[in-house]
Coordinates of C-alpha atoms in Angstrom, one line a residue:
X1 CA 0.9 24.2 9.4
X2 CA 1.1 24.4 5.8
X3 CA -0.3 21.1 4.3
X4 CA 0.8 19.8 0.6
X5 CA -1.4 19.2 -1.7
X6 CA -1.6 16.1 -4.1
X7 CA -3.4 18.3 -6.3
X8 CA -0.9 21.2 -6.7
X9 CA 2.3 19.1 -6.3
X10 CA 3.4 18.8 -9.9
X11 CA 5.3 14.8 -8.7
X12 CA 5.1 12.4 -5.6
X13 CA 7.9 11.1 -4.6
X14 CA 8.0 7.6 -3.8
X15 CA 10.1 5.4 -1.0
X16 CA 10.0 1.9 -1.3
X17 CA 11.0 -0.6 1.9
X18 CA 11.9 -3.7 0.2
X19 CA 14.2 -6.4 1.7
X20 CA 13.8 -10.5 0.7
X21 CA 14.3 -11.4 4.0
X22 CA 11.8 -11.4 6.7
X23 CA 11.7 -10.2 10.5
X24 CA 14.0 -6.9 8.7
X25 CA 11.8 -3.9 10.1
X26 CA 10.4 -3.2 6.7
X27 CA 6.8 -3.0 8.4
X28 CA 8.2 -0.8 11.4
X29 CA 10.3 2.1 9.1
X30 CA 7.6 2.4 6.7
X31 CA 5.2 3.3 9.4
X32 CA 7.9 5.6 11.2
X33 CA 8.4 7.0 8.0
X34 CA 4.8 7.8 6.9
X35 CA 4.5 9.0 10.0
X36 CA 7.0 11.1 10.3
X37 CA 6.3 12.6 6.6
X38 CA 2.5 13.5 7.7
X39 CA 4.1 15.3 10.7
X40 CA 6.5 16.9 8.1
X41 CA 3.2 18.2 6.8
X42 CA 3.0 16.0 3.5
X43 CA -0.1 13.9 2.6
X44 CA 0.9 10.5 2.8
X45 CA -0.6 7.0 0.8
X46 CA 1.1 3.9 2.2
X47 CA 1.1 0.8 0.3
X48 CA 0.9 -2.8 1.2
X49 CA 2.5 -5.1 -1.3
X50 CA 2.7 -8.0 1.1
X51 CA 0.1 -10.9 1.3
X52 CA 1.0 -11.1 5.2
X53 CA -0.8 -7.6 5.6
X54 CA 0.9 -6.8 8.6
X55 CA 0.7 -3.2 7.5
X56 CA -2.6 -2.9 6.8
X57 CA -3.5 -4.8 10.0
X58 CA -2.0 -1.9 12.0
X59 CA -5.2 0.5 10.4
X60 CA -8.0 -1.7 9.7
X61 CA -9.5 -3.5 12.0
X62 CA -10.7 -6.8 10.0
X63 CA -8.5 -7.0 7.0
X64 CA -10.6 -10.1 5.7
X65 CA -13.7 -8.1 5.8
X66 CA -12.6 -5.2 3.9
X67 CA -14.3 -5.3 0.4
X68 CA -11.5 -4.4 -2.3
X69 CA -7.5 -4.5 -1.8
X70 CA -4.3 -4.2 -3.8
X71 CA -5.3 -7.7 -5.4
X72 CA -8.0 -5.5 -6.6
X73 CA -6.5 -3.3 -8.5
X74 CA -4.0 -5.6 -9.4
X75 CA -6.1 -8.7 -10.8
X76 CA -10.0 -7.2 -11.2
X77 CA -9.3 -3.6 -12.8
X78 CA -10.3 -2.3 -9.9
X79 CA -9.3 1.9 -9.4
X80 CA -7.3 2.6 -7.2
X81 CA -9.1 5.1 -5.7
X82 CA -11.9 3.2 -5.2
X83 CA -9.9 1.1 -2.8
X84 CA -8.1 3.5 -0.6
X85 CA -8.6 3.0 3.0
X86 CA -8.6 6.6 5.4
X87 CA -6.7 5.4 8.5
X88 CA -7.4 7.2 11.5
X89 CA -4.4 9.8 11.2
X90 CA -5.2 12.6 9.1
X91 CA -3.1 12.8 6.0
X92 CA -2.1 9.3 5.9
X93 CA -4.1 7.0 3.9
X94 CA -3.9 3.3 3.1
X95 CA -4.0 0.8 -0.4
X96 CA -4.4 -2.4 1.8
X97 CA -3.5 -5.8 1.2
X98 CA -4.5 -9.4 2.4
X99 CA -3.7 -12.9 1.8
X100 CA -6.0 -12.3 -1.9
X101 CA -2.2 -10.7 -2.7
X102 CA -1.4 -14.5 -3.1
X103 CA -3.4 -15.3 -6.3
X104 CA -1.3 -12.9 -8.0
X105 CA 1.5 -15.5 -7.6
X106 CA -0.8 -18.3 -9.1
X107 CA -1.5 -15.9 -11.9
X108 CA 1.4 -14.4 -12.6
X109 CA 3.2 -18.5 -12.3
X110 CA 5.1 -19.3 -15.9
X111 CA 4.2 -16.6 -17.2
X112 CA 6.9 -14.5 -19.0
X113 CA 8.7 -11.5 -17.5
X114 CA 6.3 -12.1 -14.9
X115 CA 9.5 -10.6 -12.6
X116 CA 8.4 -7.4 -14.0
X117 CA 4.9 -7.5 -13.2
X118 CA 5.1 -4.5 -10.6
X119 CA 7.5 -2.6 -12.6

Protein backbone atom coordinates (compact mmCIF):
# COMPACT_ATOMS: atom_id res chain seq x y z
CA UNK A 1 0.00 0.00 0.00
CA UNK A 2 1.05 3.34 -1.05
CA UNK A 3 1.44 5.55 2.07
CA UNK A 4 1.10 9.59 1.86
CA UNK A 5 3.50 11.50 2.96
CA UNK A 6 3.13 14.80 5.17
CA UNK A 7 6.29 15.69 3.68
CA UNK A 8 5.48 15.54 -0.09
CA UNK A 9 1.73 16.48 0.19
CA UNK A 10 1.92 20.16 -0.86
CA UNK A 11 -1.83 20.75 1.79
CA UNK A 12 -3.65 18.67 4.57
CA UNK A 13 -6.91 18.70 4.42
CA UNK A 14 -8.70 19.24 7.52
CA UNK A 15 -12.25 17.80 8.87
CA UNK A 16 -13.60 19.22 11.84
CA UNK A 17 -16.54 17.29 14.07
CA UNK A 18 -18.07 20.20 15.89
CA UNK A 19 -21.58 20.12 17.31
CA UNK A 20 -22.70 22.41 20.78
CA UNK A 21 -24.62 19.75 21.92
CA UNK A 22 -23.31 16.77 23.78
CA UNK A 23 -24.00 12.91 23.58
CA UNK A 24 -23.96 13.81 19.35
CA UNK A 25 -21.34 11.12 18.23
CA UNK A 26 -18.67 13.73 17.64
CA UNK A 27 -16.11 11.41 19.61
CA UNK A 28 -17.36 8.18 17.66
CA UNK A 29 -17.16 9.67 13.78
CA UNK A 30 -13.97 11.25 14.27
CA UNK A 31 -12.47 8.04 15.34
CA UNK A 32 -14.31 6.08 12.48
CA UNK A 33 -13.07 8.62 10.33
CA UNK A 34 -9.41 8.70 11.23
CA UNK A 35 -9.66 5.36 11.01
CA UNK A 36 -10.99 4.84 8.13
CA UNK A 37 -8.59 7.59 6.40
CA UNK A 38 -5.33 5.61 7.75
CA UNK A 39 -6.88 2.46 6.16
CA UNK A 40 -7.38 4.81 3.02
CA UNK A 41 -3.59 4.93 3.24
CA UNK A 42 -3.33 8.62 4.48
CA UNK A 43 -1.27 9.66 7.64
CA UNK A 44 -3.60 10.82 10.09
CA UNK A 45 -3.20 13.65 13.26
CA UNK A 46 -6.36 13.69 15.34
CA UNK A 47 -7.08 16.51 17.50
CA UNK A 48 -8.70 16.86 20.88
CA UNK A 49 -10.18 20.29 21.46
CA UNK A 50 -12.43 19.08 24.25
CA UNK A 51 -11.45 19.39 28.06
CA UNK A 52 -13.61 16.08 28.62
CA UNK A 53 -10.70 14.21 26.66
CA UNK A 54 -12.81 11.45 25.77
CA UNK A 55 -10.73 11.18 22.68
CA UNK A 56 -7.63 11.15 23.92
CA UNK A 57 -8.71 8.69 26.64
CA UNK A 58 -9.41 6.14 23.87
CA UNK A 59 -5.18 6.14 23.14
CA UNK A 60 -3.43 7.10 26.21
CA UNK A 61 -3.74 5.29 29.02
CA UNK A 62 -3.44 8.01 31.94
CA UNK A 63 -4.41 11.31 30.33
CA UNK A 64 -3.57 13.24 33.70
CA UNK A 65 -0.10 11.84 33.59
CA UNK A 66 0.84 12.81 30.24
CA UNK A 67 3.31 15.75 30.39
CA UNK A 68 2.24 18.41 27.65
CA UNK A 69 -1.34 18.69 25.88
CA UNK A 70 -3.23 21.07 23.55
CA UNK A 71 -3.34 23.56 26.61
CA UNK A 72 0.27 23.38 25.88
CA UNK A 73 0.51 24.61 22.89
CA UNK A 74 -2.26 26.68 23.41
CA UNK A 75 -1.36 28.73 26.74
CA UNK A 76 2.67 27.88 27.33
CA UNK A 77 4.15 28.17 23.59
CA UNK A 78 4.57 24.94 23.67
CA UNK A 79 5.42 23.18 19.73
CA UNK A 80 3.25 21.27 18.64
CA UNK A 81 5.36 18.70 17.73
CA UNK A 82 6.70 18.36 20.83
CA UNK A 83 3.40 17.22 22.16
CA UNK A 84 2.14 14.73 19.67
CA UNK A 85 1.18 11.46 21.11
CA UNK A 86 1.96 8.06 18.67
CA UNK A 87 -1.19 5.92 19.35
CA UNK A 88 -0.86 2.41 18.83
CA UNK A 89 -2.17 2.33 15.10
CA UNK A 90 0.40 3.22 12.71
CA UNK A 91 -0.29 6.36 10.79
CA UNK A 92 -2.61 7.90 13.25
CA UNK A 93 -1.24 10.14 15.74
CA UNK A 94 -2.71 12.17 18.49
CA UNK A 95 -2.54 16.25 19.92
CA UNK A 96 -4.24 15.21 23.28
CA UNK A 97 -6.24 17.12 25.60
CA UNK A 98 -7.31 17.10 29.34
CA UNK A 99 -9.24 19.02 31.75
CA UNK A 100 -5.86 21.78 31.65
CA UNK A 101 -8.10 22.68 28.20
CA UNK A 102 -10.33 24.43 30.84
CA UNK A 103 -7.90 27.33 31.83
CA UNK A 104 -8.07 28.49 28.44
CA UNK A 105 -11.70 29.45 29.31
CA UNK A 106 -10.48 31.43 32.49
CA UNK A 107 -7.91 33.08 30.20
CA UNK A 108 -9.53 33.70 27.37
CA UNK A 109 -12.87 35.18 29.92
CA UNK A 110 -13.62 39.13 28.94
CA UNK A 111 -11.34 39.20 26.78
CA UNK A 112 -12.16 40.63 23.34
CA UNK A 113 -12.86 38.57 20.25
CA UNK A 114 -11.90 35.90 22.46
CA UNK A 115 -14.77 33.85 20.12
CA UNK A 116 -12.00 33.85 17.67
CA UNK A 117 -9.39 32.49 19.73
CA UNK A 118 -9.16 29.10 17.67
CA UNK A 119 -9.71 30.72 14.46
Amino acid sequence: MNRKSVISTPMATTIVFANQNGGVGKTSMCLHTADALVKAGNRVLVVDLDQQDNLSSVFAKNIYALKQTLADVLLNDAKTVDVIQKTPIKYLDLLPANLSLSELDARLAGEDDFENYLV
